[in-house]
Amino acid sequence: MVSTSVLIAAIRLGLPEAVGDEPATAEALANKVGAEVDTLTRLLDALECRGVFVRTSDGRYGHNEVSRLLREDDPNSVSYLVQWIGHPLLWPLWPRLDESIRTGEAVFPSIYGKYVFDYIHEDDPAAGMVLGRGMTQASNHTSDAIARSLDLTDATVVADIGGGQGQLLKTVLEHHPAVRGVLFDLPPVVARAHADLRTGPLADRVEIVGGDCRAEVPVVADVYLVKNVLEWDDESSVATLANVVASARPGARVVVIQSLTDHNPEPEVTTALDLLLLLNGAGHKHSTGQVRALLERGGLRYVGVRPTGTFLSSVEAVVPDPSR
Ligand SMILES: C[S@@+](CC[C@H](N)C(=O)[O-])C[C@H]1O[C@@H](n2cnc3c(N)ncnc32)[C@H](O)[C@@H]1O
């Protein structure tokens, strides 16, 4: 709780931007961010002992590789991801973790009256903006390796279902110039799709479709990517996969990309997100076998699991031919 709070305070004060290339005194930083020197020093010390920023022998504060990630303009920035993980909307969920553990039910709807994505988009668009940018930043860390790992031989159209603002699809299209793309996500999310996909250099190779994948996936593609989406309740996951099968041609491939509990190089992160998924929407992280079961319940034929060169794995399946 304290670690998350000090990170968010630093971001909201603009501290990562205020610290330049050279270490600065607390006085200079307090001037820049508009804070009391004494209290800012206490925050800086709390950050420094947690590995964020360094303190020089003469008492100035400078960047290290962790604090740089909090700058919004850093190419590997996690500034919005941190703000989402510690968003005020999510704080009231954690004190009720025991309740979710006992019942297996989400806490979010009992506090806010709605499923998490509905609430965010209908009632708190500012939180939606933080979530969207946070997901894009997270995706930025893996999209290059994932795009390289995909076998798109014979694929003409690749769809990203629940593809967010299109970071992965953009990278896939950049790596595979002959491929066309479809970005599918909730309407308010695709309205904020990456500018390169909407109006930029890739726009003539992309179709952007807004909708609810639990109701319908009106997209025909050769390969359907489903990354970090099937981590809500199983019924929603199975409905999404069945909707892909209903629209797809036999032989189309479905590639589910997410961290797997049995291929888990970052258990601290994965188990924390697993519990947040439970609190938010009765969701969870899966093992390979659990993803396979979801794919088969959705009407797909399981093919296998492949590494992506990141902490995420890709679980592949094929739309069967009903005439065979
Ligand atoms: C954890 S994010 C993953 C985004 C993206 N695939 C990525 O890996 O960065 C889950 C995505 O599912 C989308 N989503 C949630 N409910 C949805 C629904 N009912 N229909 C379509 N997309 C949905 C969210 O808007 C969000 O973009």
mmCIF file with all atom_site columns, C-alpha atoms in Angstrom, residues 201-310:
data_model
loop_
_atom_site.group_PDB
_atom_site.id
_atom_site.type_symbol
_atom_site.label_atom_id
_atom_site.label_alt_id
_atom_site.label_comp_id
_atom_site.label_asym_id
_atom_site.label_entity_id
_atom_site.label_seq_id
_atom_site.pdbx_PDB_ins_code
_atom_site.Cartn_x
_atom_site.Cartn_y
_atom_site.Cartn_z
_atom_site.occupancy
_atom_site.B_iso_or_equiv
_atom_site.pdbx_formal_charge
_atom_site.auth_seq_id
_atom_site.auth_comp_id
_atom_site.auth_asym_id
_atom_site.auth_atom_id
_atom_site.pdbx_PDB_model_num
ATOM 1   C CA . PRO A 1 201 ? 0.451   5.232   -42.115 1.00 0.00 ? 201 PRO A CA 1
ATOM 2   C CA . LEU A 1 202 ? -1.283  1.942   -41.281 1.00 0.00 ? 202 LEU A CA 1
ATOM 3   C CA . ALA A 1 203 ? -4.870  3.218   -41.553 1.00 0.00 ? 203 ALA A CA 1
ATOM 4   C CA . ASP A 1 204 ? -5.504  1.817   -45.031 1.00 0.00 ? 204 ASP A CA 1
ATOM 5   C CA . ARG A 1 205 ? -4.586  -1.675  -43.803 1.00 0.00 ? 205 ARG A CA 1
ATOM 6   C CA . VAL A 1 206 ? -6.795  -1.585  -40.716 1.00 0.00 ? 206 VAL A CA 1
ATOM 7   C CA . GLU A 1 207 ? -10.468 -1.943  -39.944 1.00 0.00 ? 207 GLU A CA 1
ATOM 8   C CA . ILE A 1 208 ? -11.567 -0.749  -36.509 1.00 0.00 ? 208 ILE A CA 1
ATOM 9   C CA . VAL A 1 209 ? -14.652 -2.418  -35.058 1.00 0.00 ? 209 VAL A CA 1
ATOM 10  C CA . GLY A 1 210 ? -16.353 -1.547  -31.767 1.00 0.00 ? 210 GLY A CA 1
ATOM 11  C CA . GLY A 1 211 ? -18.511 -4.097  -29.959 1.00 0.00 ? 211 GLY A CA 1
ATOM 12  C CA . ASP A 1 212 ? -18.964 -6.482  -27.043 1.00 0.00 ? 212 ASP A CA 1
ATOM 13  C CA . CYS A 1 213 ? -17.130 -9.737  -27.704 1.00 0.00 ? 213 CYS A CA 1
ATOM 14  C CA . ARG A 1 214 ? -19.361 -11.579 -25.230 1.00 0.00 ? 214 ARG A CA 1
ATOM 15  C CA . ALA A 1 215 ? -22.347 -10.777 -27.476 1.00 0.00 ? 215 ALA A CA 1
ATOM 16  C CA . GLU A 1 216 ? -20.813 -11.033 -30.962 1.00 0.00 ? 216 GLU A CA 1
ATOM 17  C CA . VAL A 1 217 ? -17.469 -10.905 -32.782 1.00 0.00 ? 217 VAL A CA 1
ATOM 18  C CA . PRO A 1 218 ? -18.473 -9.774  -36.297 1.00 0.00 ? 218 PRO A CA 1
ATOM 19  C CA . VAL A 1 219 ? -14.989 -10.170 -37.742 1.00 0.00 ? 219 VAL A CA 1
ATOM 20  C CA . VAL A 1 220 ? -13.674 -12.566 -40.396 1.00 0.00 ? 220 VAL A CA 1
ATOM 21  C CA . ALA A 1 221 ? -9.922  -13.160 -40.163 1.00 0.00 ? 221 ALA A CA 1
ATOM 22  C CA . ASP A 1 222 ? -7.314  -15.866 -40.729 1.00 0.00 ? 222 ASP A CA 1
ATOM 23  C CA . VAL A 1 223 ? -5.734  -15.382 -37.305 1.00 0.00 ? 223 VAL A CA 1
ATOM 24  C CA . TYR A 1 224 ? -7.500  -14.100 -34.179 1.00 0.00 ? 224 TYR A CA 1
ATOM 25  C CA . LEU A 1 225 ? -5.260  -12.796 -31.409 1.00 0.00 ? 225 LEU A CA 1
ATOM 26  C CA . VAL A 1 226 ? -6.830  -12.732 -27.935 1.00 0.00 ? 226 VAL A CA 1
ATOM 27  C CA . LYS A 1 227 ? -4.277  -11.208 -25.575 1.00 0.00 ? 227 LYS A CA 1
ATOM 28  C CA . ASN A 1 228 ? -4.906  -10.751 -21.863 1.00 0.00 ? 228 ASN A CA 1
ATOM 29  C CA . VAL A 1 229 ? -8.663  -10.835 -22.375 1.00 0.00 ? 229 VAL A CA 1
ATOM 30  C CA . LEU A 1 230 ? -9.777  -14.317 -21.281 1.00 0.00 ? 230 LEU A CA 1
ATOM 31  C CA . GLU A 1 231 ? -8.992  -13.556 -17.650 1.00 0.00 ? 231 GLU A CA 1
ATOM 32  C CA . TRP A 1 232 ? -12.501 -12.704 -16.531 1.00 0.00 ? 232 TRP A CA 1
ATOM 33  C CA . ASP A 1 233 ? -15.218 -15.215 -15.550 1.00 0.00 ? 233 ASP A CA 1
ATOM 34  C CA . ASP A 1 234 ? -15.171 -18.461 -17.553 1.00 0.00 ? 234 ASP A CA 1
ATOM 35  C CA . GLU A 1 235 ? -18.638 -17.874 -19.060 1.00 0.00 ? 235 GLU A CA 1
ATOM 36  C CA . SER A 1 236 ? -17.457 -14.622 -20.668 1.00 0.00 ? 236 SER A CA 1
ATOM 37  C CA . SER A 1 237 ? -14.320 -16.354 -21.970 1.00 0.00 ? 237 SER A CA 1
ATOM 38  C CA . VAL A 1 238 ? -16.252 -19.257 -23.477 1.00 0.00 ? 238 VAL A CA 1
ATOM 39  C CA . ALA A 1 239 ? -18.849 -16.884 -25.011 1.00 0.00 ? 239 ALA A CA 1
ATOM 40  C CA . THR A 1 240 ? -16.068 -14.806 -26.595 1.00 0.00 ? 240 THR A CA 1
ATOM 41  C CA . LEU A 1 241 ? -14.381 -17.870 -28.105 1.00 0.00 ? 241 LEU A CA 1
ATOM 42  C CA . ALA A 1 242 ? -17.711 -19.284 -29.322 1.00 0.00 ? 242 ALA A CA 1
ATOM 43  C CA . ASN A 1 243 ? -18.463 -15.921 -30.979 1.00 0.00 ? 243 ASN A CA 1
ATOM 44  C CA . VAL A 1 244 ? -15.121 -16.063 -32.782 1.00 0.00 ? 244 VAL A CA 1
ATOM 45  C CA . VAL A 1 245 ? -15.927 -19.604 -33.962 1.00 0.00 ? 245 VAL A CA 1
ATOM 46  C CA . ALA A 1 246 ? -19.371 -18.452 -35.162 1.00 0.00 ? 246 ALA A CA 1
ATOM 47  C CA . SER A 1 247 ? -17.813 -15.781 -37.422 1.00 0.00 ? 247 SER A CA 1
ATOM 48  C CA . ALA A 1 248 ? -14.621 -17.535 -38.500 1.00 0.00 ? 248 ALA A CA 1
ATOM 49  C CA . ARG A 1 249 ? -13.983 -19.800 -41.449 1.00 0.00 ? 249 ARG A CA 1
ATOM 50  C CA . PRO A 1 250 ? -12.942 -23.401 -40.698 1.00 0.00 ? 250 PRO A CA 1
ATOM 51  C CA . GLY A 1 251 ? -9.165  -23.542 -40.380 1.00 0.00 ? 251 GLY A CA 1
ATOM 52  C CA . ALA A 1 252 ? -8.846  -20.030 -38.963 1.00 0.00 ? 252 ALA A CA 1
ATOM 53  C CA . ARG A 1 253 ? -6.397  -19.908 -36.065 1.00 0.00 ? 253 ARG A CA 1
ATOM 54  C CA . VAL A 1 254 ? -7.008  -18.485 -32.592 1.00 0.00 ? 254 VAL A CA 1
ATOM 55  C CA . VAL A 1 255 ? -3.956  -17.454 -30.582 1.00 0.00 ? 255 VAL A CA 1
ATOM 56  C CA . VAL A 1 256 ? -4.581  -16.767 -26.897 1.00 0.00 ? 256 VAL A CA 1
ATOM 57  C CA . ILE A 1 257 ? -1.686  -14.787 -25.441 1.00 0.00 ? 257 ILE A CA 1
ATOM 58  C CA . GLN A 1 258 ? -1.393  -14.424 -21.669 1.00 0.00 ? 258 GLN A CA 1
ATOM 59  C CA . SER A 1 259 ? 0.794   -15.417 -18.737 1.00 0.00 ? 259 SER A CA 1
ATOM 60  C CA . LEU A 1 260 ? 0.247   -19.030 -17.677 1.00 0.00 ? 260 LEU A CA 1
ATOM 61  C CA . THR A 1 261 ? 0.507   -20.215 -14.100 1.00 0.00 ? 261 THR A CA 1
ATOM 62  C CA . ASP A 1 262 ? 2.519   -23.269 -15.203 1.00 0.00 ? 262 ASP A CA 1
ATOM 63  C CA . HIS A 1 263 ? 5.005   -21.183 -17.292 1.00 0.00 ? 263 HIS A CA 1
ATOM 64  C CA . ASN A 1 264 ? 5.507   -18.449 -14.787 1.00 0.00 ? 264 ASN A CA 1
ATOM 65  C CA . PRO A 1 265 ? 8.805   -16.571 -14.628 1.00 0.00 ? 265 PRO A CA 1
ATOM 66  C CA . GLU A 1 266 ? 7.263   -13.648 -12.656 1.00 0.00 ? 266 GLU A CA 1
ATOM 67  C CA . PRO A 1 267 ? 5.108   -15.267 -9.936  1.00 0.00 ? 267 PRO A CA 1
ATOM 68  C CA . GLU A 1 268 ? 4.989   -12.157 -7.745  1.00 0.00 ? 268 GLU A CA 1
ATOM 69  C CA . VAL A 1 269 ? 3.392   -10.095 -10.517 1.00 0.00 ? 269 VAL A CA 1
ATOM 70  C CA . THR A 1 270 ? 1.190   -12.895 -11.810 1.00 0.00 ? 270 THR A CA 1
ATOM 71  C CA . THR A 1 271 ? -0.242  -13.838 -8.421  1.00 0.00 ? 271 THR A CA 1
ATOM 72  C CA . ALA A 1 272 ? -0.954  -10.170 -7.576  1.00 0.00 ? 272 ALA A CA 1
ATOM 73  C CA . LEU A 1 273 ? -2.797  -9.690  -10.878 1.00 0.00 ? 273 LEU A CA 1
ATOM 74  C CA . ASP A 1 274 ? -4.590  -13.004 -10.349 1.00 0.00 ? 274 ASP A CA 1
ATOM 75  C CA . LEU A 1 275 ? -6.101  -11.680 -7.107  1.00 0.00 ? 275 LEU A CA 1
ATOM 76  C CA . LEU A 1 276 ? -6.979  -8.324  -8.700  1.00 0.00 ? 276 LEU A CA 1
ATOM 77  C CA . LEU A 1 277 ? -8.756  -10.199 -11.510 1.00 0.00 ? 277 LEU A CA 1
ATOM 78  C CA . LEU A 1 278 ? -10.740 -12.077 -8.850  1.00 0.00 ? 278 LEU A CA 1
ATOM 79  C CA . LEU A 1 279 ? -11.751 -8.867  -7.074  1.00 0.00 ? 279 LEU A CA 1
ATOM 80  C CA . ASN A 1 280 ? -12.620 -7.060  -10.307 1.00 0.00 ? 280 ASN A CA 1
ATOM 81  C CA . GLY A 1 281 ? -14.605 -9.658  -12.200 1.00 0.00 ? 281 GLY A CA 1
ATOM 82  C CA . ALA A 1 282 ? -14.307 -13.141 -10.683 1.00 0.00 ? 282 ALA A CA 1
ATOM 83  C CA . GLY A 1 283 ? -11.542 -13.655 -13.199 1.00 0.00 ? 283 GLY A CA 1
ATOM 84  C CA . HIS A 1 284 ? -8.225  -15.424 -12.860 1.00 0.00 ? 284 HIS A CA 1
ATOM 85  C CA . LYS A 1 285 ? -4.909  -16.357 -14.368 1.00 0.00 ? 285 LYS A CA 1
ATOM 86  C CA . HIS A 1 286 ? -4.877  -19.792 -16.004 1.00 0.00 ? 286 HIS A CA 1
ATOM 87  C CA . SER A 1 287 ? -2.705  -22.837 -16.464 1.00 0.00 ? 287 SER A CA 1
ATOM 88  C CA . THR A 1 288 ? -2.225  -24.216 -19.992 1.00 0.00 ? 288 THR A CA 1
ATOM 89  C CA . GLY A 1 289 ? -4.790  -26.919 -19.210 1.00 0.00 ? 289 GLY A CA 1
ATOM 90  C CA . GLN A 1 290 ? -7.368  -24.345 -18.119 1.00 0.00 ? 290 GLN A CA 1
ATOM 91  C CA . VAL A 1 291 ? -6.914  -22.300 -21.325 1.00 0.00 ? 291 VAL A CA 1
ATOM 92  C CA . ARG A 1 292 ? -7.204  -25.516 -23.328 1.00 0.00 ? 292 ARG A CA 1
ATOM 93  C CA . ALA A 1 293 ? -10.489 -26.342 -21.559 1.00 0.00 ? 293 ALA A CA 1
ATOM 94  C CA . LEU A 1 294 ? -11.860 -22.847 -22.346 1.00 0.00 ? 294 LEU A CA 1
ATOM 95  C CA . LEU A 1 295 ? -10.840 -23.174 -26.002 1.00 0.00 ? 295 LEU A CA 1
ATOM 96  C CA . GLU A 1 296 ? -12.532 -26.574 -26.286 1.00 0.00 ? 296 GLU A CA 1
ATOM 97  C CA . ARG A 1 297 ? -15.692 -25.348 -24.525 1.00 0.00 ? 297 ARG A CA 1
ATOM 98  C CA . GLY A 1 298 ? -15.730 -22.474 -27.058 1.00 0.00 ? 298 GLY A CA 1
ATOM 99  C CA . GLY A 1 299 ? -15.729 -25.016 -29.929 1.00 0.00 ? 299 GLY A CA 1
ATOM 100 C CA . LEU A 1 300 ? -12.053 -24.858 -30.919 1.00 0.00 ? 300 LEU A CA 1
ATOM 101 C CA . ARG A 1 301 ? -9.499  -27.613 -31.504 1.00 0.00 ? 301 ARG A CA 1
ATOM 102 C CA . TYR A 1 302 ? -6.456  -27.161 -29.237 1.00 0.00 ? 302 TYR A CA 1
ATOM 103 C CA . VAL A 1 303 ? -3.109  -27.227 -31.059 1.00 0.00 ? 303 VAL A CA 1
ATOM 104 C CA . GLY A 1 304 ? -0.467  -26.426 -28.438 1.00 0.00 ? 304 GLY A CA 1
ATOM 105 C CA . VAL A 1 305 ? 1.402   -23.835 -26.430 1.00 0.00 ? 305 VAL A CA 1
ATOM 106 C CA . ARG A 1 306 ? 4.395   -21.818 -27.633 1.00 0.00 ? 306 ARG A CA 1
ATOM 107 C CA . PRO A 1 307 ? 6.763   -19.349 -25.981 1.00 0.00 ? 307 PRO A CA 1
ATOM 108 C CA . THR A 1 308 ? 6.697   -15.747 -27.192 1.00 0.00 ? 308 THR A CA 1
ATOM 109 C CA . GLY A 1 309 ? 10.112  -14.662 -25.933 1.00 0.00 ? 309 GLY A CA 1
ATOM 110 C CA . THR A 1 310 ? 8.378   -12.757 -23.111 1.00 0.00 ? 310 THR A CA 1
#
